[in-house]
mmCIF file of C-alpha atoms and ligand atoms in Angstrom:
data_model
loop_
_atom_site.group_PDB
_atom_site.id
_atom_site.type_symbol
_atom_site.label_atom_id
_atom_site.label_comp_id
_atom_site.label_asym_id
_atom_site.label_seq_id
_atom_site.Cartn_x
_atom_site.Cartn_y
_atom_site.Cartn_z
ATOM 1 C CA UNK A 1 34.792 4.851 38.565
ATOM 2 C CA UNK A 2 36.621 8.164 38.652
ATOM 3 C CA UNK A 3 36.334 10.443 35.624
ATOM 4 C CA UNK A 4 38.262 13.725 35.384
ATOM 5 C CA UNK A 5 37.530 16.214 32.618
ATOM 6 C CA UNK A 6 39.885 18.966 31.500
ATOM 7 C CA UNK A 7 37.549 21.621 30.101
ATOM 8 C CA UNK A 8 37.194 25.375 29.670
ATOM 9 C CA UNK A 9 33.455 24.980 30.372
ATOM 10 C CA UNK A 10 33.081 22.943 33.581
ATOM 11 C CA UNK A 11 29.565 24.308 34.226
ATOM 12 C CA UNK A 12 28.432 22.865 30.876
ATOM 13 C CA UNK A 13 29.391 19.398 32.101
ATOM 14 C CA UNK A 14 28.140 19.749 35.654
ATOM 15 C CA UNK A 15 24.727 20.985 34.533
ATOM 16 C CA UNK A 16 24.277 18.201 31.995
ATOM 17 C CA UNK A 17 25.347 15.494 34.473
ATOM 18 C CA UNK A 18 22.788 16.468 37.120
ATOM 19 C CA UNK A 19 19.827 14.703 35.477
ATOM 20 C CA UNK A 20 18.345 11.231 35.159
ATOM 21 C CA UNK A 21 20.102 7.943 35.868
ATOM 22 C CA UNK A 22 23.522 9.558 35.581
ATOM 23 C CA UNK A 23 22.624 12.291 38.068
ATOM 24 C CA UNK A 24 21.550 9.632 40.578
ATOM 25 C CA UNK A 25 24.701 7.563 39.987
ATOM 26 C CA UNK A 26 26.789 10.660 40.763
ATOM 27 C CA UNK A 27 24.745 11.394 43.896
ATOM 28 C CA UNK A 28 25.215 7.842 45.114
ATOM 29 C CA UNK A 29 28.949 7.923 44.340
ATOM 30 C CA UNK A 30 28.851 5.032 41.831
ATOM 31 C CA UNK A 31 30.632 7.370 39.419
ATOM 32 C CA UNK A 32 32.598 10.497 40.286
ATOM 33 C CA UNK A 33 33.214 13.311 37.793
ATOM 34 C CA UNK A 34 35.680 16.140 38.548
ATOM 35 C CA UNK A 35 36.373 19.070 36.223
ATOM 36 C CA UNK A 36 39.688 20.867 35.787
ATOM 37 C CA UNK A 37 39.703 24.239 34.004
ATOM 38 C CA UNK A 38 42.908 25.250 32.163
ATOM 39 C CA UNK A 39 41.924 28.885 32.800
ATOM 40 C CA UNK A 40 42.538 28.313 36.524
ATOM 41 C CA UNK A 41 46.137 27.503 35.571
ATOM 42 C CA UNK A 42 46.777 30.481 33.271
ATOM 43 C CA UNK A 43 49.440 32.764 34.692
ATOM 44 C CA UNK A 44 48.976 36.168 32.982
ATOM 45 C CA UNK A 45 46.503 38.897 34.009
ATOM 46 C CA UNK A 46 44.177 38.054 31.111
ATOM 47 C CA UNK A 47 44.227 34.336 32.028
ATOM 48 C CA UNK A 48 45.115 33.476 28.433
ATOM 49 C CA UNK A 49 44.668 29.840 27.371
ATOM 50 C CA UNK A 50 44.957 30.169 23.580
ATOM 51 C CA UNK A 51 47.228 31.767 20.992
ATOM 52 C CA UNK A 52 47.530 32.208 17.213
ATOM 53 C CA UNK A 53 48.637 29.195 15.147
ATOM 54 C CA UNK A 54 52.215 28.982 13.882
ATOM 55 C CA UNK A 55 52.026 29.075 10.100
ATOM 56 C CA UNK A 56 49.082 31.459 10.174
ATOM 57 C CA UNK A 57 45.452 30.905 9.340
ATOM 58 C CA UNK A 58 42.189 31.544 11.115
ATOM 59 C CA UNK A 59 41.297 30.505 14.646
ATOM 60 C CA UNK A 60 43.258 29.911 17.790
ATOM 61 C CA UNK A 61 45.122 26.969 19.349
ATOM 62 C CA UNK A 62 45.063 25.918 23.013
ATOM 63 C CA UNK A 63 48.457 26.606 24.612
ATOM 64 C CA UNK A 64 50.441 23.797 26.229
ATOM 65 C CA UNK A 65 51.164 25.195 29.712
ATOM 66 C CA UNK A 66 47.647 25.867 31.115
ATOM 67 C CA UNK A 67 46.414 22.572 29.616
ATOM 68 C CA UNK A 68 49.355 20.646 31.020
ATOM 69 C CA UNK A 69 48.924 22.137 34.493
ATOM 70 C CA UNK A 70 45.186 21.391 34.478
ATOM 71 C CA UNK A 71 45.987 17.835 33.399
ATOM 72 C CA UNK A 72 48.536 17.510 36.236
ATOM 73 C CA UNK A 73 45.833 18.530 38.714
ATOM 74 C CA UNK A 74 43.477 15.987 37.106
ATOM 75 C CA UNK A 75 46.137 13.251 37.361
ATOM 76 C CA UNK A 76 46.766 14.073 41.029
ATOM 77 C CA UNK A 77 43.036 13.552 41.710
ATOM 78 C CA UNK A 78 42.784 10.334 39.643
ATOM 79 C CA UNK A 79 43.593 6.712 40.568
ATOM 80 C CA UNK A 80 46.920 5.431 39.272
ATOM 81 C CA UNK A 81 46.513 3.569 35.999
ATOM 82 C CA UNK A 82 43.946 6.099 34.723
ATOM 83 C CA UNK A 83 44.119 6.674 30.975
ATOM 84 C CA UNK A 84 44.078 10.091 29.299
ATOM 85 C CA UNK A 85 41.841 10.512 26.253
ATOM 86 C CA UNK A 86 41.626 13.517 23.931
ATOM 87 C CA UNK A 87 38.249 14.151 22.285
ATOM 88 C CA UNK A 88 38.482 15.440 18.749
ATOM 89 C CA UNK A 89 37.120 14.748 15.294
ATOM 90 C CA UNK A 90 40.542 13.351 14.296
ATOM 91 C CA UNK A 91 40.408 10.451 16.776
ATOM 92 C CA UNK A 92 39.391 6.801 16.379
ATOM 93 C CA UNK A 93 35.651 6.188 16.547
ATOM 94 C CA UNK A 94 34.185 5.855 20.049
ATOM 95 C CA UNK A 95 31.644 3.011 20.024
ATOM 96 C CA UNK A 96 30.010 0.522 22.408
ATOM 97 C CA UNK A 97 33.067 -1.742 22.239
ATOM 98 C CA UNK A 98 35.359 1.078 23.418
ATOM 99 C CA UNK A 99 32.897 1.947 26.174
ATOM 100 C CA UNK A 100 33.040 -1.676 27.367
ATOM 101 C CA UNK A 101 36.834 -1.604 27.404
ATOM 102 C CA UNK A 102 37.037 1.687 29.299
ATOM 103 C CA UNK A 103 34.584 0.472 31.953
ATOM 104 C CA UNK A 104 37.403 -1.680 33.351
ATOM 105 C CA UNK A 105 39.947 1.134 33.648
ATOM 106 C CA UNK A 106 40.742 2.462 37.163
ATOM 107 C CA UNK A 107 39.974 5.988 35.998
ATOM 108 C CA UNK A 108 39.450 8.046 32.869
ATOM 109 C CA UNK A 109 40.806 11.527 32.179
ATOM 110 C CA UNK A 110 39.054 13.266 29.288
ATOM 111 C CA UNK A 111 40.526 16.330 27.596
ATOM 112 C CA UNK A 112 37.945 18.440 25.762
ATOM 113 C CA UNK A 113 39.500 20.596 23.045
ATOM 114 C CA UNK A 114 38.184 23.956 21.859
ATOM 115 C CA UNK A 115 39.017 26.414 19.061
ATOM 116 C CA UNK A 116 40.978 24.850 16.182
ATOM 117 C CA UNK A 117 42.528 22.269 18.511
ATOM 118 C CA UNK A 118 45.382 21.924 20.979
ATOM 119 C CA UNK A 119 49.143 22.265 20.503
ATOM 120 C CA UNK A 120 50.328 18.952 19.007
ATOM 121 C CA UNK A 121 53.208 18.710 21.493
ATOM 122 C CA UNK A 122 50.658 18.413 24.314
ATOM 123 C CA UNK A 123 48.928 15.569 22.461
ATOM 124 C CA UNK A 124 52.227 13.755 21.804
ATOM 125 C CA UNK A 125 53.455 14.015 25.389
ATOM 126 C CA UNK A 126 50.303 13.584 27.442
ATOM 127 C CA UNK A 127 47.560 11.760 25.520
ATOM 128 C CA UNK A 128 47.129 7.959 25.511
ATOM 129 C CA UNK A 129 44.211 7.772 23.055
ATOM 130 C CA UNK A 130 42.238 10.086 20.771
ATOM 131 C CA UNK A 131 38.525 9.418 20.351
ATOM 132 C CA UNK A 132 35.916 10.912 18.034
ATOM 133 C CA UNK A 133 32.199 10.396 18.636
ATOM 134 C CA UNK A 134 31.359 10.722 14.927
ATOM 135 C CA UNK A 135 32.069 12.325 11.582
ATOM 136 C CA UNK A 136 30.785 15.853 12.117
ATOM 137 C CA UNK A 137 32.453 19.005 13.384
ATOM 138 C CA UNK A 138 31.444 20.310 16.802
ATOM 139 C CA UNK A 139 32.510 23.513 18.568
ATOM 140 C CA UNK A 140 34.328 21.730 21.353
ATOM 141 C CA UNK A 141 34.966 18.451 23.131
ATOM 142 C CA UNK A 142 32.435 18.998 25.942
ATOM 143 C CA UNK A 143 29.468 17.342 24.221
ATOM 144 C CA UNK A 144 31.669 14.384 23.178
ATOM 145 C CA UNK A 145 32.911 14.152 26.805
ATOM 146 C CA UNK A 146 29.297 13.946 27.983
ATOM 147 C CA UNK A 147 28.500 11.275 25.408
ATOM 148 C CA UNK A 148 31.513 9.207 26.489
ATOM 149 C CA UNK A 149 30.734 9.621 30.206
ATOM 150 C CA UNK A 150 27.094 8.626 29.717
ATOM 151 C CA UNK A 151 27.910 5.543 27.626
ATOM 152 C CA UNK A 152 30.574 4.299 30.066
ATOM 153 C CA UNK A 153 28.715 5.142 33.293
ATOM 154 C CA UNK A 154 25.674 3.101 32.128
ATOM 155 C CA UNK A 155 27.927 0.029 32.073
ATOM 156 C CA UNK A 156 29.059 0.398 35.679
ATOM 157 C CA UNK A 157 27.111 -1.804 38.097
ATOM 158 C CA UNK A 158 24.833 0.366 40.246
ATOM 159 C CA UNK A 159 24.253 3.126 37.677
ATOM 160 C CA UNK A 160 21.106 1.589 36.215
ATOM 161 C CA UNK A 161 18.231 -0.038 38.058
ATOM 162 C CA UNK A 162 17.796 -3.778 37.469
ATOM 163 C CA UNK A 163 15.000 -3.271 34.917
ATOM 164 C CA UNK A 164 17.131 -0.887 32.868
ATOM 165 C CA UNK A 165 20.136 -3.205 33.075
ATOM 166 C CA UNK A 166 18.070 -6.079 31.697
ATOM 167 C CA UNK A 167 17.008 -3.919 28.752
ATOM 168 C CA UNK A 168 20.603 -2.930 28.127
ATOM 169 C CA UNK A 169 21.733 -6.560 27.854
ATOM 170 C CA UNK A 170 19.405 -7.174 24.936
ATOM 171 C CA UNK A 171 20.571 -4.092 23.027
ATOM 172 C CA UNK A 172 24.311 -4.599 23.160
ATOM 173 C CA UNK A 173 23.528 -7.322 20.659
ATOM 174 C CA UNK A 174 24.403 -5.223 17.560
ATOM 175 C CA UNK A 175 20.777 -4.911 16.499
ATOM 176 C CA UNK A 176 18.654 -1.784 16.292
ATOM 177 C CA UNK A 177 15.797 -1.432 18.742
ATOM 178 C CA UNK A 178 12.289 -2.751 18.028
ATOM 179 C CA UNK A 179 9.312 -0.340 17.961
ATOM 180 C CA UNK A 180 7.623 0.580 21.257
ATOM 181 C CA UNK A 181 3.987 1.475 21.968
ATOM 182 C CA UNK A 182 2.044 2.654 24.996
ATOM 183 C CA UNK A 183 -1.541 3.771 25.680
ATOM 184 C CA UNK A 184 -3.862 4.917 24.232
ATOM 185 C CA UNK A 185 -4.636 1.929 22.008
ATOM 186 C CA UNK A 186 -5.545 4.213 19.103
ATOM 187 C CA UNK A 187 -3.780 7.437 18.057
ATOM 188 C CA UNK A 188 -5.341 9.291 15.104
ATOM 189 C CA UNK A 189 -6.866 6.002 14.002
ATOM 190 C CA UNK A 190 -3.531 4.154 14.159
ATOM 191 C CA UNK A 191 -3.558 1.094 16.381
ATOM 192 C CA UNK A 192 -0.929 -1.071 18.042
ATOM 193 C CA UNK A 193 0.387 -4.324 16.449
ATOM 194 C CA UNK A 194 -2.069 -7.008 17.562
ATOM 195 C CA UNK A 195 0.522 -9.478 18.872
ATOM 196 C CA UNK A 196 1.546 -7.013 21.612
ATOM 197 C CA UNK A 197 -1.880 -7.357 23.267
ATOM 198 C CA UNK A 198 -2.067 -11.146 22.810
ATOM 199 C CA UNK A 199 -0.442 -12.061 26.113
ATOM 200 C CA UNK A 200 1.623 -14.651 24.192
ATOM 201 C CA UNK A 201 5.111 -13.801 25.427
ATOM 202 C CA UNK A 202 6.904 -16.181 23.088
ATOM 203 C CA UNK A 203 5.104 -14.629 20.105
ATOM 204 C CA UNK A 204 5.881 -11.119 21.381
ATOM 205 C CA UNK A 205 9.559 -12.055 21.751
ATOM 206 C CA UNK A 206 9.651 -13.413 18.180
ATOM 207 C CA UNK A 207 7.911 -10.299 16.805
ATOM 208 C CA UNK A 208 10.334 -7.961 18.570
ATOM 209 C CA UNK A 209 13.381 -9.891 17.367
ATOM 210 C CA UNK A 210 11.926 -9.857 13.851
ATOM 211 C CA UNK A 211 11.399 -6.076 14.001
ATOM 212 C CA UNK A 212 14.961 -5.573 15.255
ATOM 213 C CA UNK A 213 16.387 -7.757 12.493
ATOM 214 C CA UNK A 214 14.222 -6.047 9.870
ATOM 215 C CA UNK A 215 15.115 -2.520 10.952
ATOM 216 C CA UNK A 216 18.802 -3.377 11.129
ATOM 217 C CA UNK A 217 18.631 -4.901 7.633
ATOM 218 C CA UNK A 218 16.878 -1.779 6.313
ATOM 219 C CA UNK A 219 18.899 0.907 8.032
ATOM 220 C CA UNK A 220 22.260 -0.547 9.097
ATOM 221 C CA UNK A 221 22.977 -3.581 6.907
ATOM 222 C CA UNK A 222 26.688 -3.448 7.837
ATOM 223 C CA UNK A 223 25.781 -4.191 11.484
ATOM 224 C CA UNK A 224 23.908 -7.324 10.440
ATOM 225 C CA UNK A 225 26.801 -8.371 8.178
ATOM 226 C CA UNK A 226 29.246 -8.115 11.072
ATOM 227 C CA UNK A 227 26.955 -9.830 13.553
ATOM 228 C CA UNK A 228 25.647 -12.736 11.498
ATOM 229 C CA UNK A 229 22.313 -14.512 12.067
ATOM 230 C CA UNK A 230 21.113 -17.855 13.405
ATOM 231 C CA UNK A 231 18.952 -20.086 11.241
ATOM 232 C CA UNK A 232 15.813 -19.010 13.079
ATOM 233 C CA UNK A 233 16.777 -15.339 12.712
ATOM 234 C CA UNK A 234 17.192 -15.783 8.950
ATOM 235 C CA UNK A 235 13.685 -17.198 8.716
ATOM 236 C CA UNK A 236 12.279 -14.292 10.754
ATOM 237 C CA UNK A 237 14.066 -11.768 8.517
ATOM 238 C CA UNK A 238 12.832 -13.443 5.295
ATOM 239 C CA UNK A 239 9.290 -13.224 6.631
ATOM 240 C CA UNK A 240 9.874 -9.538 7.481
ATOM 241 C CA UNK A 241 11.127 -8.877 3.939
ATOM 242 C CA UNK A 242 8.053 -10.540 2.395
ATOM 243 C CA UNK A 243 5.675 -8.580 4.618
ATOM 244 C CA UNK A 244 7.618 -5.367 4.000
ATOM 245 C CA UNK A 245 7.514 -5.847 0.233
ATOM 246 C CA UNK A 246 3.775 -6.456 0.447
ATOM 247 C CA UNK A 247 3.259 -3.247 2.395
ATOM 248 C CA UNK A 248 5.772 -1.377 0.179
ATOM 249 C CA UNK A 249 7.491 -0.609 3.502
ATOM 250 C CA UNK A 250 5.481 2.595 3.940
ATOM 251 C CA UNK A 251 5.563 2.595 7.746
ATOM 252 C CA UNK A 252 9.043 1.232 8.415
ATOM 253 C CA UNK A 253 10.713 3.816 6.203
ATOM 254 C CA UNK A 254 13.433 6.117 7.581
ATOM 255 C CA UNK A 255 12.224 9.725 7.570
ATOM 256 C CA UNK A 256 15.272 11.294 5.903
ATOM 257 C CA UNK A 257 15.707 9.354 2.681
ATOM 258 C CA UNK A 258 18.508 11.562 1.388
ATOM 259 C CA UNK A 259 20.896 10.211 4.053
ATOM 260 C CA UNK A 260 23.196 7.246 3.486
ATOM 261 C CA UNK A 261 25.972 5.887 1.302
ATOM 262 C CA UNK A 262 23.756 3.962 -1.095
ATOM 263 C CA UNK A 263 24.400 0.686 0.732
ATOM 264 C CA UNK A 264 21.188 0.717 2.694
ATOM 265 C CA UNK A 265 18.211 -1.410 1.773
ATOM 266 C CA UNK A 266 15.787 1.499 1.961
ATOM 267 C CA UNK A 267 13.494 1.553 -1.076
ATOM 268 C CA UNK A 268 14.175 5.019 -2.475
ATOM 269 C CA UNK A 269 17.801 5.352 -3.525
ATOM 270 C CA UNK A 270 17.227 8.216 -5.931
ATOM 271 C CA UNK A 271 18.551 10.849 -3.531
ATOM 272 C CA UNK A 272 21.734 8.999 -2.604
ATOM 273 C CA UNK A 273 23.507 9.290 -5.950
ATOM 274 C CA UNK A 274 26.617 11.461 -5.956
HETATM 275 N N1 LIG B 1 34.133 13.891 18.262
HETATM 276 N N2 LIG B 1 35.286 18.434 18.234
HETATM 277 C C1 LIG B 1 37.383 18.925 19.439
HETATM 278 C C2 LIG B 1 38.746 20.873 18.846
HETATM 279 C C3 LIG B 1 39.675 20.292 17.809
HETATM 280 C C4 LIG B 1 39.750 20.821 16.512
HETATM 281 C C5 LIG B 1 40.617 20.246 15.575
HETATM 282 C C6 LIG B 1 41.282 18.697 17.236
HETATM 283 C C7 LIG B 1 41.397 19.204 15.957
HETATM 284 C C8 LIG B 1 34.574 16.038 18.089
HETATM 285 C C9 LIG B 1 33.942 14.943 17.483
HETATM 286 C C10 LIG B 1 34.634 17.412 17.563
HETATM 287 C C11 LIG B 1 35.313 19.756 17.641
HETATM 288 C C12 LIG B 1 35.971 18.346 19.504
HETATM 289 C C13 LIG B 1 36.713 20.334 17.582
HETATM 290 N N3 LIG B 1 40.457 19.247 18.138
HETATM 291 N N4 LIG B 1 35.145 15.575 19.203
HETATM 292 N N5 LIG B 1 37.388 20.269 18.868
HETATM 293 N N6 LIG B 1 33.235 14.928 16.349
HETATM 294 O O1 LIG B 1 34.090 17.653 16.522
HETATM 295 O O2 LIG B 1 34.895 14.279 19.324
#
């Protein structure tokens, strides 16, 4: 898949993409990422890419012309049928479902905004979709671009090894991950759940599913609502709830209890009141 990124900080992207599974996928040509810098298309001696906002106020706005010319260069290097996506906090939420959809596109052109944003006329004329990676304010679209590239590239055959791909299948299931352990068997007197050393793979599978269901119920109940459960899963979750109540859920608790909208099933809701 071909991904083009319009960014004022191409080195930020290139550096971050050089590591791990994504770095290898780029080396092997499974995914290609090209950066296009609006500053290379600025025409004045100062290579200006931004200007003051009409209507006044603090901050600067990215000008249309250098952005548009960088985007033209990106389009010329991209397969026909590529879609152009602007990354900004005012977009629709980017999630696993959108990543799956974008995997099938011939190419993806990402525009990373900076400053207070880009001139709206550029967005209206040139942008197919606007995506946000979450409800927080960042300093630019480069980190969101990296998030989007990573999530999509993982879905392209050849990016992950077969072992990693198998793991991925089980986690696109709308459940949170189960807990993982490795050696040593004891850390500060804390052991590993016995079933994991039993060699009983069916029992291990049931325990992991139960942990995933339980954690999702505790931390992201809306995911479980949307997904639904089989009869066997309901039984596993009921058993998890009984065991959790017995243990007062001390070890499955989320660290930051002040976070959340009050809908979670975490025990301590005292800090979530408005
Ligand atoms: N998910 N940012 C874009 C520039 C900007 C400012 C205002 C439009 C309006 C973000 C996010 C994000 C910071 C990228 C501001 N664009 N992008 N940038 N959250 O916060 O994607």
